[in-house]
């Protein structure tokens, strides 16, 4: 067709010239060859020259104006837009009908481009007014929606953004999906929704935007120049998702998309710098989450080669400052600090006050001056930091992300100033800044939680404990937003690690305010957050089903589709984010029903107290403010002060115990000293932690009749130590000599375990793996399995039979399970801790995703199956808790690596007692007690074993 029109155009046919130009334009938009664009423009200029006085001149002029848009977008020459506008304005009065409408829309789009690139509000005002007068056809609605969007970009009026989204949605809905303009309009709607979500923090809007933007990309040919623009827009939405939720996969996908865009964009194209800006922003966000210096170094070099100004005045220097500051924070390289200060200073001095870039640069300059203060201790740097951040806060619009981030940083530098001056007025100012940031809903949840925590600490520092309790409660209440179900488990863990100790400080502030009941609630809400999500998804929906069966079905189906997971990319990630937003809306719908206000919410205090019906539960809280044991009984909460316990002392004892464990595993001269050290730690635990509790409970001597039971629930790093083994030896002054000990990560977990119903029979599957790939042989595992299987009716899965699939199948058909195999914990990713089966690992994440009914007991006769992670100790992310979440109300595990012979001895003793009718906790207690008598000088051999659950 193009060649036929070219032959006719060469013969002087004006119509053929027009048709040729339109064909070349379409081919350019499909394949991106600028020669087609220039050829089309030349054809129209020639055609117009042929008809100086003919009416066809005016439609031709409008066609030329349309191609001049493409010329500007490709080459960045503003004169093309001015020529386009002049051509439309000259032609419109002489056109009518469809031609006049087309010309008016081309004029509107020209005004939009001029407004966008000159920042002159007069252009956008004229664009909105003229587009508003057009008929409400899809193409005209699209132009109006774009004009409103640019008005928002210039005015930051959120109501205009709402109008733009509404108008663009009308345009998309009225456009057939097979219309060639459908992808363009859908992408524009997605872009507007993305900005709306960025402004409001509305997750459902963001996920709709991602879906639209991804759909527009999928509908666009690979060679089309439009595809690169669509990738930039999708990358922005993914960056916002990653920034607001902590989803590293989204950040990675956004960086990868922008890298593709840059690789496909010649550096001499005018859009290169704008695309480079987007890439630098995305890299900074990714590195802030992951600390990946290599990608940061590459971005810095790219930014240095792109100093021409980019899409906005001062943007490239601003972004280089961000990257240098980020690199300084991760590496401490002094030159990066100086380069960040220089870059931000350049922007502040060259960008006019009142521009958004100026305010952002001012805030970042304040941050980097604070880094200078922390690095050198310079009071002048701190003064400059306070001044810059105060000015940036005043220049930021209230209730925006920028204002929230600035106030969070402003509060931090004010608190540092307070620490120097001890001025209560400065402390109050810091608290106000932190509070404003915490209450800014547009700010990402993690930043809000950090701000709320800092606000609470200012109240505690001032001795206002009631206010501190309430502020800490606000921070703890944000945790579900910080760790939404949509995130990969590794991202959830990383984010919770940044808030380590929050629950402990919250509870301590409540105790200090004489409110121990609230302390219990805050510990419940602030610990075991990830396990609580699993428990919520396993809740009984029958009460809702009786009232709203369809809602209950939808809720149950959504829970089923949101198990704990790893990283997901692309459409799979979009679906998971959509499901999480849908789940929140379904819960809101259910809680709006009469009598369902607390539906699937964490238990209230009375329900938590009832968890201790079978014996007291002892929450041992360790905080910088104070440390206490909170004894939970159905009658209420009793506080036992633990003045000798501090975070520092616990950390010291845990470090000493860890060293002793490592030394005791190496035969030689140091083994005796290591055992003495371990015994010393157990003695410290007795003196400062357990003996005061047992004394308050009245358990001061060994029992003469039935053994009393106590459930321990230590907070923070205290969970890494064997509370149940505390004592002074060889005297009868130990926990083992007073009570039967069990553990529970939270009261909710114990309540869940007590509610589990098991089958009457007690058939057992015994899994034994002696030779696992990559691990030393466990020659005793087979003998252990044989001894145990001989005690009761048991199914054996040995060696090659013990695959992950066969084990999962066996768990669904047997009441109890015993594992004799290797296990390992992972300090960097505790959910990757695993049992090592014949064909590979069965991880904490794998087991947590199981939902078993009618099961009773899991014995994990392997190493480190109850060892939590130092970074997130309050989450109890280990195999023991995973089996509890899967449905087992009774689980036996170990805190560290165990000796093969001792493991077999304890396991057989345990099963013999259980077969004789003893309950599991008491059976393990006596087995460990007998082991202690045999190895009384080597506590590391017997103290590792523990019972968790009911």
CSV table of C-alpha atoms in Angstrom, one decimal, residues 384-694:
chain,number,residue,atom,x,y,z
A,384,UNK,CA,22.6,22.8,59.2
A,385,UNK,CA,20.6,19.5,59.1
A,386,UNK,CA,18.0,20.8,61.5
A,387,UNK,CA,17.6,24.1,59.4
A,388,UNK,CA,17.4,22.3,56.1
A,389,UNK,CA,14.9,19.7,57.2
A,390,UNK,CA,12.8,22.4,58.9
A,391,UNK,CA,12.7,24.4,55.7
A,392,UNK,CA,11.9,21.3,53.6
A,393,UNK,CA,9.0,20.4,55.9
A,394,UNK,CA,7.5,23.9,55.6
A,395,UNK,CA,7.8,23.7,51.8
A,396,UNK,CA,6.1,20.3,51.6
A,397,UNK,CA,2.3,19.9,51.2
A,398,UNK,CA,0.6,18.4,54.3
A,399,UNK,CA,-0.5,14.7,54.1
A,400,UNK,CA,1.9,13.9,51.3
A,401,UNK,CA,4.6,11.3,51.1
A,402,UNK,CA,7.2,14.0,50.8
A,403,UNK,CA,6.0,15.8,53.9
A,404,UNK,CA,5.9,12.5,55.9
A,405,UNK,CA,9.4,11.5,54.9
A,406,UNK,CA,10.7,14.9,55.7
A,407,UNK,CA,9.1,15.0,59.1
A,408,UNK,CA,10.4,11.6,59.9
A,409,UNK,CA,13.9,12.8,59.2
A,410,UNK,CA,13.3,16.1,60.9
A,411,UNK,CA,12.2,14.4,64.0
A,412,UNK,CA,15.4,12.3,64.0
A,413,UNK,CA,17.7,15.3,63.8
A,414,UNK,CA,15.7,17.2,66.4
A,415,UNK,CA,16.1,14.2,68.7
A,416,UNK,CA,19.9,14.2,68.1
A,417,UNK,CA,19.9,17.9,69.0
A,418,UNK,CA,17.9,17.1,72.2
A,419,UNK,CA,20.5,14.5,73.2
A,420,UNK,CA,23.1,17.2,73.1
A,421,UNK,CA,21.1,20.0,74.8
A,422,UNK,CA,18.6,18.0,76.9
A,423,UNK,CA,16.1,20.7,76.2
A,424,UNK,CA,12.5,19.3,76.8
A,425,UNK,CA,11.2,21.8,74.2
A,426,UNK,CA,13.4,20.3,71.5
A,427,UNK,CA,12.2,16.8,72.6
A,428,UNK,CA,8.6,17.9,72.3
A,429,UNK,CA,9.3,19.2,68.8
A,430,UNK,CA,10.9,15.9,67.8
A,431,UNK,CA,7.8,14.1,69.1
A,432,UNK,CA,5.5,16.3,67.1
A,433,UNK,CA,7.5,15.7,63.9
A,434,UNK,CA,7.5,12.0,64.4
A,435,UNK,CA,3.8,11.9,65.2
A,436,UNK,CA,2.9,13.8,62.0
A,437,UNK,CA,4.9,11.3,60.0
A,438,UNK,CA,3.3,8.4,61.7
A,439,UNK,CA,-0.1,9.7,61.0
A,440,UNK,CA,0.6,10.4,57.3
A,441,UNK,CA,-1.3,7.7,55.5
A,442,UNK,CA,0.4,8.3,52.2
A,443,UNK,CA,3.7,7.4,53.8
A,444,UNK,CA,4.9,3.8,53.4
A,445,UNK,CA,3.8,1.6,56.4
A,446,UNK,CA,7.4,0.8,57.4
A,447,UNK,CA,8.3,4.5,57.6
A,448,UNK,CA,5.1,5.2,59.6
A,449,UNK,CA,5.9,2.4,62.0
A,450,UNK,CA,9.5,3.7,62.5
A,451,UNK,CA,8.1,7.2,63.0
A,452,UNK,CA,5.5,5.9,65.5
A,453,UNK,CA,8.2,4.0,67.4
A,454,UNK,CA,10.4,7.1,67.6
A,455,UNK,CA,7.4,9.2,68.7
A,456,UNK,CA,6.6,6.7,71.5
A,457,UNK,CA,10.3,6.9,72.6
A,458,UNK,CA,10.1,10.7,72.9
A,459,UNK,CA,7.1,10.2,75.2
A,460,UNK,CA,8.9,7.6,77.2
A,461,UNK,CA,12.0,9.8,77.5
A,462,UNK,CA,9.8,12.6,78.9
A,463,UNK,CA,8.3,10.1,81.4
A,464,UNK,CA,4.8,10.3,80.0
A,465,UNK,CA,4.2,6.5,80.1
A,466,UNK,CA,0.5,6.5,79.3
A,467,UNK,CA,1.2,8.5,76.1
A,468,UNK,CA,4.2,6.3,75.3
A,469,UNK,CA,2.0,3.2,75.7
A,470,UNK,CA,-0.6,4.7,73.3
A,471,UNK,CA,2.1,5.7,70.7
A,472,UNK,CA,3.7,2.3,70.9
A,473,UNK,CA,0.2,0.7,70.4
A,474,UNK,CA,-0.2,2.8,67.3
A,475,UNK,CA,3.2,1.5,66.0
A,476,UNK,CA,2.3,-2.1,66.7
A,477,UNK,CA,-1.0,-1.7,65.0
A,478,UNK,CA,0.8,-0.8,61.8
A,479,UNK,CA,2.6,-4.2,61.6
A,480,UNK,CA,-0.1,-5.9,59.5
A,481,UNK,CA,0.4,-3.1,56.9
A,482,UNK,CA,4.2,-3.4,57.1
A,483,UNK,CA,4.1,-7.2,56.4
A,484,UNK,CA,1.1,-7.8,54.1
A,485,UNK,CA,0.5,-11.3,52.9
A,486,UNK,CA,1.3,-10.4,49.3
A,487,UNK,CA,5.0,-10.1,50.2
A,488,UNK,CA,7.5,-13.0,49.8
A,489,UNK,CA,8.3,-14.4,53.2
A,490,UNK,CA,11.9,-13.3,53.0
A,491,UNK,CA,10.7,-9.7,52.5
A,492,UNK,CA,8.4,-10.0,55.5
A,493,UNK,CA,11.3,-11.2,57.6
A,494,UNK,CA,13.6,-8.4,56.4
A,495,UNK,CA,11.0,-5.7,57.3
A,496,UNK,CA,10.2,-7.2,60.7
A,497,UNK,CA,13.9,-7.3,61.5
A,498,UNK,CA,14.0,-3.5,61.1
A,499,UNK,CA,11.4,-3.3,63.9
A,500,UNK,CA,13.1,-5.8,66.2
A,501,UNK,CA,12.3,-5.0,69.8
A,502,UNK,CA,9.2,-2.9,69.1
A,503,UNK,CA,6.8,-5.3,70.9
A,504,UNK,CA,9.1,-5.5,73.9
A,505,UNK,CA,9.4,-1.7,74.3
A,506,UNK,CA,5.6,-1.4,73.8
A,507,UNK,CA,4.9,-3.9,76.5
A,508,UNK,CA,7.4,-2.4,78.9
A,509,UNK,CA,5.8,1.1,78.5
A,510,UNK,CA,2.4,-0.4,79.3
A,511,UNK,CA,3.8,-2.0,82.4
A,512,UNK,CA,5.4,1.2,83.4
A,513,UNK,CA,2.0,2.9,83.0
A,514,UNK,CA,0.6,0.3,85.4
A,515,UNK,CA,-1.3,-1.4,82.6
A,516,UNK,CA,0.0,-5.0,82.4
A,517,UNK,CA,-3.2,-6.2,80.5
A,518,UNK,CA,-2.3,-3.9,77.6
A,519,UNK,CA,1.3,-5.1,77.8
A,520,UNK,CA,0.0,-8.7,77.2
A,521,UNK,CA,-2.1,-7.5,74.2
A,522,UNK,CA,0.8,-5.6,72.7
A,523,UNK,CA,3.1,-8.6,73.0
A,524,UNK,CA,0.5,-10.7,71.2
A,525,UNK,CA,0.1,-8.2,68.4
A,526,UNK,CA,3.8,-7.4,68.0
A,527,UNK,CA,5.2,-11.0,68.1
A,528,UNK,CA,4.5,-13.9,65.9
A,529,UNK,CA,3.0,-11.6,63.2
A,530,UNK,CA,3.7,-14.1,60.3
A,531,UNK,CA,2.4,-17.1,62.3
A,532,UNK,CA,-0.7,-15.0,63.2
A,533,UNK,CA,-1.4,-14.6,59.5
A,534,UNK,CA,-1.3,-18.4,59.0
A,535,UNK,CA,-3.5,-18.9,62.1
A,536,UNK,CA,-6.0,-16.4,60.8
A,537,UNK,CA,-6.3,-18.2,57.5
A,538,UNK,CA,-6.9,-21.5,59.4
A,539,UNK,CA,-9.7,-20.0,61.4
A,540,UNK,CA,-13.2,-21.5,61.5
A,541,UNK,CA,-15.5,-19.6,59.1
A,542,UNK,CA,-18.7,-21.6,60.1
A,543,UNK,CA,-20.2,-18.7,62.1
A,544,UNK,CA,-19.9,-16.4,59.1
A,545,UNK,CA,-21.1,-19.1,56.8
A,546,UNK,CA,-24.3,-19.4,58.7
A,547,UNK,CA,-25.0,-15.6,58.2
A,548,UNK,CA,-23.4,-14.9,54.8
A,549,UNK,CA,-22.4,-18.1,53.1
A,550,UNK,CA,-21.3,-16.5,49.8
A,551,UNK,CA,-19.0,-14.1,51.6
A,552,UNK,CA,-17.6,-16.9,53.7
A,553,UNK,CA,-16.9,-18.9,50.6
A,554,UNK,CA,-15.1,-16.0,48.9
A,555,UNK,CA,-13.1,-15.3,52.1
A,556,UNK,CA,-12.1,-19.0,52.4
A,557,UNK,CA,-11.1,-19.2,48.8
A,558,UNK,CA,-8.9,-16.1,49.1
A,559,UNK,CA,-7.2,-17.4,52.2
A,560,UNK,CA,-6.4,-20.6,50.3
A,561,UNK,CA,-4.8,-18.7,47.5
A,562,UNK,CA,-2.5,-16.7,49.8
A,563,UNK,CA,-0.2,-19.2,51.6
A,564,UNK,CA,3.3,-18.1,52.6
A,565,UNK,CA,5.3,-17.9,49.4
A,566,UNK,CA,8.6,-16.9,47.8
A,567,UNK,CA,9.2,-14.1,45.4
A,568,UNK,CA,6.8,-13.9,42.4
A,569,UNK,CA,7.2,-11.8,39.3
A,570,UNK,CA,5.0,-10.4,36.6
A,571,UNK,CA,1.3,-11.5,36.4
A,572,UNK,CA,1.7,-14.0,39.3
A,573,UNK,CA,2.9,-11.1,41.5
A,574,UNK,CA,0.0,-8.9,40.4
A,575,UNK,CA,-2.5,-11.6,41.2
A,576,UNK,CA,-1.0,-12.1,44.7
A,577,UNK,CA,-1.2,-8.3,45.4
A,578,UNK,CA,-4.8,-8.2,44.1
A,579,UNK,CA,-5.7,-11.1,46.3
A,580,UNK,CA,-4.3,-9.4,49.4
A,581,UNK,CA,-6.2,-6.2,48.7
A,582,UNK,CA,-9.3,-8.3,48.0
A,583,UNK,CA,-8.9,-10.1,51.3
A,584,UNK,CA,-8.7,-6.8,53.2
A,585,UNK,CA,-12.0,-5.7,51.6
A,586,UNK,CA,-13.7,-9.0,52.3
A,587,UNK,CA,-12.7,-8.8,56.0
A,588,UNK,CA,-14.0,-5.2,56.1
A,589,UNK,CA,-17.3,-6.5,54.6
A,590,UNK,CA,-17.6,-9.3,57.1
A,591,UNK,CA,-16.8,-7.0,60.1
A,592,UNK,CA,-19.5,-4.6,59.0
A,593,UNK,CA,-22.1,-7.3,59.6
A,594,UNK,CA,-24.0,-7.1,62.9
A,595,UNK,CA,-22.2,-9.0,65.6
A,596,UNK,CA,-19.0,-9.5,63.5
A,597,UNK,CA,-17.0,-6.4,64.4
A,598,UNK,CA,-14.2,-8.5,65.8
A,599,UNK,CA,-14.4,-11.2,63.2
A,600,UNK,CA,-11.0,-12.9,62.7
A,601,UNK,CA,-9.3,-10.1,64.7
A,602,UNK,CA,-6.7,-11.1,67.3
A,603,UNK,CA,-8.3,-12.5,70.5
A,604,UNK,CA,-9.4,-10.1,73.2
A,605,UNK,CA,-7.8,-10.2,76.7
A,606,UNK,CA,-10.3,-12.7,78.2
A,607,UNK,CA,-9.6,-15.1,75.4
A,608,UNK,CA,-5.9,-14.7,75.8
A,609,UNK,CA,-6.1,-15.3,79.6
A,610,UNK,CA,-8.2,-18.4,78.9
A,611,UNK,CA,-5.2,-19.8,76.9
A,612,UNK,CA,-3.6,-20.5,80.4
A,613,UNK,CA,-6.4,-22.7,81.5
A,614,UNK,CA,-4.1,-25.8,81.8
A,615,UNK,CA,-1.3,-23.9,83.6
A,616,UNK,CA,0.4,-20.5,83.8
A,617,UNK,CA,2.0,-19.0,80.7
A,618,UNK,CA,5.0,-16.8,81.4
A,619,UNK,CA,5.8,-14.0,79.0
A,620,UNK,CA,9.3,-12.9,79.7
A,621,UNK,CA,9.7,-9.4,78.3
A,622,UNK,CA,13.2,-7.7,78.0
A,623,UNK,CA,13.3,-4.0,77.1
A,624,UNK,CA,15.5,-1.0,77.4
A,625,UNK,CA,13.0,0.4,79.7
A,626,UNK,CA,12.5,-2.5,82.1
A,627,UNK,CA,12.2,-6.3,82.1
A,628,UNK,CA,9.4,-8.3,83.6
A,629,UNK,CA,7.8,-11.7,83.6
A,630,UNK,CA,4.1,-11.5,82.9
A,631,UNK,CA,2.4,-14.5,84.5
A,632,UNK,CA,-0.8,-15.2,82.6
A,633,UNK,CA,-3.6,-17.1,84.3
A,634,UNK,CA,-7.3,-17.1,83.7
A,635,UNK,CA,-7.7,-14.8,86.7
A,636,UNK,CA,-5.5,-12.1,85.3
A,637,UNK,CA,-1.9,-10.9,84.8
A,638,UNK,CA,0.8,-10.9,87.5
A,639,UNK,CA,4.0,-8.8,87.0
A,640,UNK,CA,7.3,-10.1,88.3
A,641,UNK,CA,10.0,-7.5,88.0
A,642,UNK,CA,13.4,-8.8,86.6
A,643,UNK,CA,15.8,-6.0,87.4
A,644,UNK,CA,18.9,-8.0,86.6
A,645,UNK,CA,17.8,-8.6,83.0
A,646,UNK,CA,18.6,-6.1,80.3
A,647,UNK,CA,18.9,-6.4,76.5
A,648,UNK,CA,22.7,-6.0,77.0
A,649,UNK,CA,22.9,-8.8,79.6
A,650,UNK,CA,20.8,-11.1,77.5
A,651,UNK,CA,22.9,-10.5,74.4
A,652,UNK,CA,26.0,-11.2,76.5
A,653,UNK,CA,24.7,-14.5,77.8
A,654,UNK,CA,23.4,-15.6,74.4
A,655,UNK,CA,26.8,-14.8,72.9
A,656,UNK,CA,28.6,-16.7,75.6
A,657,UNK,CA,26.3,-19.7,75.2
A,658,UNK,CA,26.8,-19.7,71.4
A,659,UNK,CA,30.5,-19.7,71.9
A,660,UNK,CA,30.3,-22.6,74.4
A,661,UNK,CA,28.1,-24.6,72.0
A,662,UNK,CA,30.7,-24.2,69.3
A,663,UNK,CA,33.6,-25.1,71.6
A,664,UNK,CA,31.9,-28.1,73.1
A,665,UNK,CA,31.4,-29.6,69.7
A,666,UNK,CA,35.2,-29.8,69.2
A,667,UNK,CA,36.8,-32.5,71.4
A,668,UNK,CA,39.8,-31.3,73.2
A,669,UNK,CA,41.1,-29.2,76.1
A,670,UNK,CA,38.5,-26.5,75.6
A,671,UNK,CA,35.5,-28.7,76.0
A,672,UNK,CA,35.5,-28.7,79.8
A,673,UNK,CA,35.7,-24.9,79.9
A,674,UNK,CA,32.9,-24.7,77.3
A,675,UNK,CA,30.6,-26.9,79.4
A,676,UNK,CA,31.4,-24.8,82.4
A,677,UNK,CA,30.4,-21.7,80.5
A,678,UNK,CA,27.2,-23.3,79.4
A,679,UNK,CA,26.4,-24.2,82.9
A,680,UNK,CA,27.2,-20.6,84.0
A,681,UNK,CA,24.6,-19.3,81.5
A,682,UNK,CA,22.0,-21.8,82.8
A,683,UNK,CA,22.8,-20.5,86.3
A,684,UNK,CA,22.3,-16.9,85.2
A,685,UNK,CA,19.0,-17.8,83.7
A,686,UNK,CA,18.0,-19.4,87.0
A,687,UNK,CA,19.1,-16.5,89.2
A,688,UNK,CA,17.7,-13.7,87.2
A,689,UNK,CA,14.8,-15.1,85.2
A,690,UNK,CA,13.2,-18.4,86.2
A,691,UNK,CA,13.7,-18.6,89.9
A,692,UNK,CA,11.9,-15.3,90.6
A,693,UNK,CA,9.0,-16.6,88.5
A,694,UNK,CA,8.8,-20.0,90.1
